Coordinates of C-alpha atoms and ligand atoms in Angstrom, one line a residue:
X1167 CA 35.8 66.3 -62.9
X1168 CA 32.7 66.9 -61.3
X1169 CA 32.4 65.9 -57.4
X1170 CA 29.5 63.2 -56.9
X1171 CA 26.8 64.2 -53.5
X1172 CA 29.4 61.4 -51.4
X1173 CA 32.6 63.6 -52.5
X1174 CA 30.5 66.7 -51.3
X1175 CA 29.5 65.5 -48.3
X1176 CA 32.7 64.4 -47.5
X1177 CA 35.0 66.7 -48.9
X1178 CA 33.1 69.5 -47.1
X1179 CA 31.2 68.8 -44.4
X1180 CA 32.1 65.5 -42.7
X1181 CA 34.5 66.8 -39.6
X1182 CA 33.4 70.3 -40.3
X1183 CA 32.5 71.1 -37.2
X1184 CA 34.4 70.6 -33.9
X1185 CA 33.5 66.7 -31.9
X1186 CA 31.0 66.8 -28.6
X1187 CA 30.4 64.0 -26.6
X1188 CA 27.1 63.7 -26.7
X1189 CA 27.0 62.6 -30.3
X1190 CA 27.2 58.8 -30.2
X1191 CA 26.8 58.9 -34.5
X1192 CA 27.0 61.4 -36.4
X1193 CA 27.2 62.0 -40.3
X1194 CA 28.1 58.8 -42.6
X1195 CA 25.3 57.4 -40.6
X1196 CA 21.6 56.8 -41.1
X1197 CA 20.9 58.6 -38.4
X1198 CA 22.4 60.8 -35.5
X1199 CA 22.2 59.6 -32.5
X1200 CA 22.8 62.5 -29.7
X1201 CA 22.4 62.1 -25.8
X1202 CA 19.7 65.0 -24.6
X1203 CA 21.1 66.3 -20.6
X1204 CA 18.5 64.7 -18.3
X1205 CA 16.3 67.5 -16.7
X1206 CA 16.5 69.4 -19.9
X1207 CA 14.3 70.4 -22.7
X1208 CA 15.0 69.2 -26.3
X1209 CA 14.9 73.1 -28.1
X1210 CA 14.4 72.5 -32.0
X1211 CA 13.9 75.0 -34.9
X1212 CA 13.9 74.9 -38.1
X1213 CA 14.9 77.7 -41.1
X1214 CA 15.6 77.8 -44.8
X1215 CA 16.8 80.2 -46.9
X1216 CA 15.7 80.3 -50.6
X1217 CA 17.9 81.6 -53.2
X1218 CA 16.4 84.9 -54.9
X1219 CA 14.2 85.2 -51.9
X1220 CA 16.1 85.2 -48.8
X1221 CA 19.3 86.2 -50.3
X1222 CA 20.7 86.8 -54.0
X1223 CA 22.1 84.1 -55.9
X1224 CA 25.1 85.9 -56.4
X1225 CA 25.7 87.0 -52.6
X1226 CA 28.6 86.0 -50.5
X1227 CA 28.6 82.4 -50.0
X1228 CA 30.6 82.6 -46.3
X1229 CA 27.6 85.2 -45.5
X1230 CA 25.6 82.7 -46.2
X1231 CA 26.8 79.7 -44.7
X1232 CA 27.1 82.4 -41.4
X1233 CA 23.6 83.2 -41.7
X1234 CA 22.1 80.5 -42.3
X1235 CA 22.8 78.6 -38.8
X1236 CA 22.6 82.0 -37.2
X1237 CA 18.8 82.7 -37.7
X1238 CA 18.4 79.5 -36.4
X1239 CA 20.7 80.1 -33.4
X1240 CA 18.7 83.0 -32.7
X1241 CA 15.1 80.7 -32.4
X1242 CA 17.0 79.0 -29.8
X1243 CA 18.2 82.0 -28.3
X1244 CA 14.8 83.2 -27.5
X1245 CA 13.7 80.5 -26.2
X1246 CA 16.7 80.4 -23.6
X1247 CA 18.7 77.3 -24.7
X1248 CA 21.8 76.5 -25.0
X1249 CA 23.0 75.7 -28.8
X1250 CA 24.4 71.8 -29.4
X1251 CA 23.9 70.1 -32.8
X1252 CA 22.7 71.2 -36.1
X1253 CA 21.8 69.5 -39.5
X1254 CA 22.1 70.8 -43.0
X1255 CA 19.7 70.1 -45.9
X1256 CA 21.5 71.6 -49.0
X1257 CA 19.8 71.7 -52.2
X1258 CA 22.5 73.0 -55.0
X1259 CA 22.2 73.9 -59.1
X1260 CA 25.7 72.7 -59.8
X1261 CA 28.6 71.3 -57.5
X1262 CA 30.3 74.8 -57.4
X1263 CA 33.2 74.5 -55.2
X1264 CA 34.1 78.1 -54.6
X1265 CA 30.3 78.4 -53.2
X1266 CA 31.2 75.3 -51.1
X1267 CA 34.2 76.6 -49.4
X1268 CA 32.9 79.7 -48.7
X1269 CA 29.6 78.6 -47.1
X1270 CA 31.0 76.0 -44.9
X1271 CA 33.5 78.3 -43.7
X1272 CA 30.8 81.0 -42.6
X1273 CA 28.9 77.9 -41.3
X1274 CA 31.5 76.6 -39.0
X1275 CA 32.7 79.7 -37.6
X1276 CA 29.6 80.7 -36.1
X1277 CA 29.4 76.8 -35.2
X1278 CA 32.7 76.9 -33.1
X1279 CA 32.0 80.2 -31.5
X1280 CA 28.4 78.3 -30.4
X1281 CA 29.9 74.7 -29.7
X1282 CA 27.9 73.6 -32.5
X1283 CA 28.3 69.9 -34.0
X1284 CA 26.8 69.6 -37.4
X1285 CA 25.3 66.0 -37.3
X1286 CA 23.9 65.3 -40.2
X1287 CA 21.9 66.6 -43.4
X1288 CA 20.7 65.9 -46.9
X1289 CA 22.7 66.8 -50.0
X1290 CA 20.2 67.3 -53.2
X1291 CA 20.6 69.1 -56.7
X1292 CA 17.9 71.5 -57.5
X1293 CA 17.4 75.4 -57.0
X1294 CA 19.9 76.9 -54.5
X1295 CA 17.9 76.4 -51.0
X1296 CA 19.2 75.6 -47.4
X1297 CA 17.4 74.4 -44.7
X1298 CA 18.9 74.3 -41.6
X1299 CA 17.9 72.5 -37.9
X1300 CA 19.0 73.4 -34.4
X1301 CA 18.8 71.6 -31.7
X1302 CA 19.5 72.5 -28.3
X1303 CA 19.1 72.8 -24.0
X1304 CA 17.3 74.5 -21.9
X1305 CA 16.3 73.9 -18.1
X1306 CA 12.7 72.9 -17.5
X1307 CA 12.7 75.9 -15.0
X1308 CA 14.5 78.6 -17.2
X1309 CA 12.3 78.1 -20.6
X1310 CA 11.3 81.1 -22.4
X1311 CA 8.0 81.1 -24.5
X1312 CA 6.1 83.8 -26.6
X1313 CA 3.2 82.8 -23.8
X1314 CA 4.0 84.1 -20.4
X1315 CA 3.9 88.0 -20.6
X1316 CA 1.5 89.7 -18.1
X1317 CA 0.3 93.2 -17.9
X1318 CA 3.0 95.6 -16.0
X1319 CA 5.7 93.7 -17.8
X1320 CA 8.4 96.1 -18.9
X1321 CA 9.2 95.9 -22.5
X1322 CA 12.7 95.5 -23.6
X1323 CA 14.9 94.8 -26.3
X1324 CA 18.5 94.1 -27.2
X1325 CA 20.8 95.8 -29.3
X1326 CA 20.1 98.1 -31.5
X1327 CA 17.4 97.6 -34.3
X1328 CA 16.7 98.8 -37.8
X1329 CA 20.0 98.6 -39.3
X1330 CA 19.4 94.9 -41.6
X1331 CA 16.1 96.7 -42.8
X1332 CA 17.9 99.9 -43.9
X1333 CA 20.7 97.9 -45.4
X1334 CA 18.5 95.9 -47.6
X1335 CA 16.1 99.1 -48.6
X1336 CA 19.7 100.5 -50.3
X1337 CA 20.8 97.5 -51.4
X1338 CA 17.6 96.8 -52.7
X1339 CA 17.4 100.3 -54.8
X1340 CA 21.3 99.6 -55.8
X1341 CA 22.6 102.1 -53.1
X1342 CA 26.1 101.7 -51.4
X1343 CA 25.5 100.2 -48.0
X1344 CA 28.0 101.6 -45.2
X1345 CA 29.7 98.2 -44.2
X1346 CA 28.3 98.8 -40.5
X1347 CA 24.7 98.4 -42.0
X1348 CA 25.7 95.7 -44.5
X1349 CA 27.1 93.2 -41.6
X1350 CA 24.2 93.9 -39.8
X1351 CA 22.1 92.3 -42.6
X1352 CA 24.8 90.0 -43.7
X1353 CA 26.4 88.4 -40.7
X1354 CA 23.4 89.0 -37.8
X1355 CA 24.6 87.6 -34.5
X1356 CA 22.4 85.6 -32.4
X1357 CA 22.1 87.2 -29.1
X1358 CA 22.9 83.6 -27.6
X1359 CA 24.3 84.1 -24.0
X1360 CA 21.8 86.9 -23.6
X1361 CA 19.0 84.6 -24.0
X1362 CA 20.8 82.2 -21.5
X1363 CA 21.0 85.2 -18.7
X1364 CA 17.0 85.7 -19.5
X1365 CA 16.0 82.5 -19.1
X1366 CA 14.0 81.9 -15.4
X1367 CA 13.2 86.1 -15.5
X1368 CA 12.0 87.6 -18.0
X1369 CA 8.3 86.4 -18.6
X1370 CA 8.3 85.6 -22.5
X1371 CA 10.6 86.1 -25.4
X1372 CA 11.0 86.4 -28.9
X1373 CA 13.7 87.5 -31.6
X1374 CA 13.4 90.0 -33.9
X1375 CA 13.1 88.7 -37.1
X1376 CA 9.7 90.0 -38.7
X1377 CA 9.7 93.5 -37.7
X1378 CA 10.0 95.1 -33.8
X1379 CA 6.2 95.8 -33.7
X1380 CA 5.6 92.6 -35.6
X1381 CA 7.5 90.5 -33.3
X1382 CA 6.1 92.0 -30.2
X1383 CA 2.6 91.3 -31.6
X1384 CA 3.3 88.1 -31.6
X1385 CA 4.2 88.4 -28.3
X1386 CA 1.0 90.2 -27.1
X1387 CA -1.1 87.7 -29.0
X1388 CA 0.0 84.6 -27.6
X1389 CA 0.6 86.1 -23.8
X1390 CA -3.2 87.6 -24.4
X1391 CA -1.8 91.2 -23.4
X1392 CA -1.1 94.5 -25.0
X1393 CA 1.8 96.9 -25.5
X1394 CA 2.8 100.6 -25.1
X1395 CA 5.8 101.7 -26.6
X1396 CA 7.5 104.5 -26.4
X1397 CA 9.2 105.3 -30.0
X1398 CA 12.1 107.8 -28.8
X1399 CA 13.0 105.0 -25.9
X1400 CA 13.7 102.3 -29.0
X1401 CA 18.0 101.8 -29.5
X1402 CA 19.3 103.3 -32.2
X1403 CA 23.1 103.2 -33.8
X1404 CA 24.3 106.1 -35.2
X1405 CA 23.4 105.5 -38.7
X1406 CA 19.7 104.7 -37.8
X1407 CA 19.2 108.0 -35.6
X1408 CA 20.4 109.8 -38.3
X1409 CA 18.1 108.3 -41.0
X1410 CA 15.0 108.6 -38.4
X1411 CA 15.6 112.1 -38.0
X1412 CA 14.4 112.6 -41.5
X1413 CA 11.0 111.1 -39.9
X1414 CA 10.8 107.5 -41.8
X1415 CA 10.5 105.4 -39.0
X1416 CA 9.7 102.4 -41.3
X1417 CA 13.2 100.5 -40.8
X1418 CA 13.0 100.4 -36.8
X1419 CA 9.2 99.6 -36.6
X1420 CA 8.4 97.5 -39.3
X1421 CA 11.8 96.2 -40.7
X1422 CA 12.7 92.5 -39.8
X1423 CA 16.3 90.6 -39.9
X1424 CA 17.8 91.7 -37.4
X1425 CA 18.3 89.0 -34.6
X1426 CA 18.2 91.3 -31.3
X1427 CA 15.9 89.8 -28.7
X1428 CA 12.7 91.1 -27.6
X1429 CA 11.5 90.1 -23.9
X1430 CA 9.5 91.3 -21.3
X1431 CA 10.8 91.5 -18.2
X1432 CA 8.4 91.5 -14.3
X1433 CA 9.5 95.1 -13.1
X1434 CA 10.6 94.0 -10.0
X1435 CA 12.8 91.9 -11.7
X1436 CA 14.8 93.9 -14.1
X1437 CA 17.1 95.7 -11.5
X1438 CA 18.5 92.4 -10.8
X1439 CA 18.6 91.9 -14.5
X1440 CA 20.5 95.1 -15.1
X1441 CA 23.0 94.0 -13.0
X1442 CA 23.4 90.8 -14.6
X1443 CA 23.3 92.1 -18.5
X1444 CA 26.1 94.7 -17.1
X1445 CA 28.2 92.0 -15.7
X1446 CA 27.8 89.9 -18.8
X1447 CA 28.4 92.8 -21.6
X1448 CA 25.1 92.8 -22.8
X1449 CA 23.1 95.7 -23.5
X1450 CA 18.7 95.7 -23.3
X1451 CA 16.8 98.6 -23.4
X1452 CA 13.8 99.3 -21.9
X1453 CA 10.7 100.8 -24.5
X1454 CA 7.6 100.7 -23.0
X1455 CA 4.9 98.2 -21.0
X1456 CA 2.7 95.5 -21.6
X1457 CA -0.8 97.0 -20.7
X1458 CA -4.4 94.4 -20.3
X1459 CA -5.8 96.2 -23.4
X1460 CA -4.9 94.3 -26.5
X1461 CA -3.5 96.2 -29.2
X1462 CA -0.4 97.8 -29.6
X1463 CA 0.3 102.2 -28.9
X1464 CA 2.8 103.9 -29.9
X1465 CA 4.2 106.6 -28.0
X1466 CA 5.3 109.9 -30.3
X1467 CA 6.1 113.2 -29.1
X1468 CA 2.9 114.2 -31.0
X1469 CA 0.6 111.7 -29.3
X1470 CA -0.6 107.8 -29.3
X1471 CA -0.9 106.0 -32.4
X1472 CA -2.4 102.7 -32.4
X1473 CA -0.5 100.3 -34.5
X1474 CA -1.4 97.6 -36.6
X1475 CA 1.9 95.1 -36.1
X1476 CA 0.6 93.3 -39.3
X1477 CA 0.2 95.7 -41.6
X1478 CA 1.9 99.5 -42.8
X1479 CA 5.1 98.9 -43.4
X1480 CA 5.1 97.0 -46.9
X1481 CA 8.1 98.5 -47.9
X1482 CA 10.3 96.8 -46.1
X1483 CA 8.3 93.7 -45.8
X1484 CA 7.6 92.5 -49.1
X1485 CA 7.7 88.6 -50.0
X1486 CA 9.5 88.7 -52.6
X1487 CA 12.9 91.0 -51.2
X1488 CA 15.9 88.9 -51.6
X1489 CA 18.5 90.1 -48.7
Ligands
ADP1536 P1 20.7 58.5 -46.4 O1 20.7 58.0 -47.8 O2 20.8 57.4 -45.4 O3 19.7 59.5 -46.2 P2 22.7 60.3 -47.3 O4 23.4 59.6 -48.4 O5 21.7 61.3 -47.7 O6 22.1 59.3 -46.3 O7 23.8 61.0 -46.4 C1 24.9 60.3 -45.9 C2 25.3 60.9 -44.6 O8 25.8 62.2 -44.8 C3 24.2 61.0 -43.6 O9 24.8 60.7 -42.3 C4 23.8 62.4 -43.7 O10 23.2 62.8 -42.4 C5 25.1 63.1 -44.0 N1 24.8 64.4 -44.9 C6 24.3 64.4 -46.1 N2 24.3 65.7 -46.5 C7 24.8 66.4 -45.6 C8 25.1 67.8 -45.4 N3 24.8 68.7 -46.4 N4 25.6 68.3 -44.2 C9 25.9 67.4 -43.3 N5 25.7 66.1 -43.3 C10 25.2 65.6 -44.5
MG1537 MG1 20.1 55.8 -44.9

């Protein structure tokens, strides 16, 4: 027998996720009703992921559920808050309850390790799509924006990048994916306490979700700055050093998904902020400045290139790619 939207809702998300105070209603109700800190900014984003497009139909549903709240943890993660509450707008083909086990179980793990209450949603038949909204804290005086970079600012990013990008380019062309590369791409986690320890020094922020040189466009655009970079400084794993040594740097440049956190950081700042990122286990790396010119160089060993952050890297960009 087939379960009605009421059995869904209550067979697999209602209780889900672990209880927080500061929810005064949450699902079974009209709306939630959730007490925001005084002192603190409200954070809210908002991502969905589209079936065929964002992923295959057939993919993993626990990936799924997992990466669906974490690209959203990662919004809130570069803007410096602290994750609460989340809602979940699931449109669904058939009640499949496999998928539905699988996806709220990669859903609420990440949830717990983040505190995470899932509040409320909407529960619709249709094509496989899911929306999801996080909401979350930050300290009026520890916000980070895409706005506040200034020329000197060092340049830095977490992690290690490229590795989602060349995970999907194999999967893509039906290659085997070494399971380092795939749970990159698969299960990206949201640099969360990082962008906690950056909030109140580092000048602006962003995750890396569109590309590195994309992303720090973005960056540059809205601060009203531009950007040297220094290629050979950029982190690397093992796999990705290896690939870029056969001189396609496509995957590291241009290639989104990953989730590290890109920042820019006052100089006289970051020794204090080395110390910090030590004492917290997190790693940034520092790849170049923000300059007054706009526009964004690359540093090679065989000389500048300017860089277009919109446009050259198609490959790994295109619309239609499902991950
Ligand atoms: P309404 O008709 O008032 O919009 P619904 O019948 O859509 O309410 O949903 C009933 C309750 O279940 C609401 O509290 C809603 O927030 C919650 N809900 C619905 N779908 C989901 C979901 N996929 N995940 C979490 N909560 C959900
Ligand atoms: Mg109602």
């Amino acid at each position: 027998m087939s379960l009605s939207e009421f059995d869904v809702i209550k067979q697999f998300f209602t209780g889900l996720t672990d209880a927080r105070d500061d929810v005064v209603a949450g699902i079974g109700d009209d709306c939630a009703l959730l007490d925001v800190p005084p002192g603190r900014h409200l954070a809210v984003s908002v991502d969905t992921l589209v079936a065929g497009r964002h992923f295959l139909a057939d993919a993993d549903p626990e990936s799924v559920g997992h990466k669906a709240l974490a690209v959203n943890l990662s919004d809130l993660a570069a803007a410096g808050a602290e994750p609460a509450w989340a809602t979940l707008a699931l449109t669904l083909p058939a009640v499949d309850t496999d998928w539905l086990r699988g996806f709220s179980r990669g859903f609420a793990a990440l949830a717990g390790r983040h505190g995470v209450a899932l509040v409320g949603g909407d529960t619709t038949g249709g094509p496989l799509s899911i929306t999801v909204t996080v909401h979350g804290f930050v300290a009026v005086d520890r916000v980070l924006t895409r706005g506040g970079a200034r020329p000197g600012d060092r340049v830095c990013v977490s992690g290690t990048v490229g590795d989602a990008a060349l995970a999907l380019a194999r999967r893509l062309r039906g290659e085997a994916v070494p399971a380092e590369l795939a749970v990159r791409l698969d299960r990206p986690l949201p640099r969360v306490a990082l962008g906690r320890l950056l909030g109140g020094t580092a000048s602006a922020a962003i995750d890396v979700s569109d590309g590195l040189l994309a992303d720090l466009g973005h960056v540059c655009a809205r601060s009203g700055v531009g950007a040297r970079v220094e290629r050979d400084r950029i982190p690397l794993s093992p796999a990705l050093a290896t690939y870029c040594r056969g001189g396609d740097w496509s995957p590291v440049l241009g290639g989104g998904d990953d989730y590290e956190l890109l920042c820019c950081v006052p100089p006289e700042q970051l020794p204090a902020l080395r110390v910090a990122c030590d004492d917290a286990g997190e790693h940034l790396t520092e790849i170049g400045e923000l300059v007054e010119r706009p526009g964004i160089v690359l540093v090679t060993p065989d000389g500048d290139q300017p860089v277009d952050p919109g446009a050259g890297f198609d490959h790994f960009r295109g619309a239609a790619a499902p991950r």
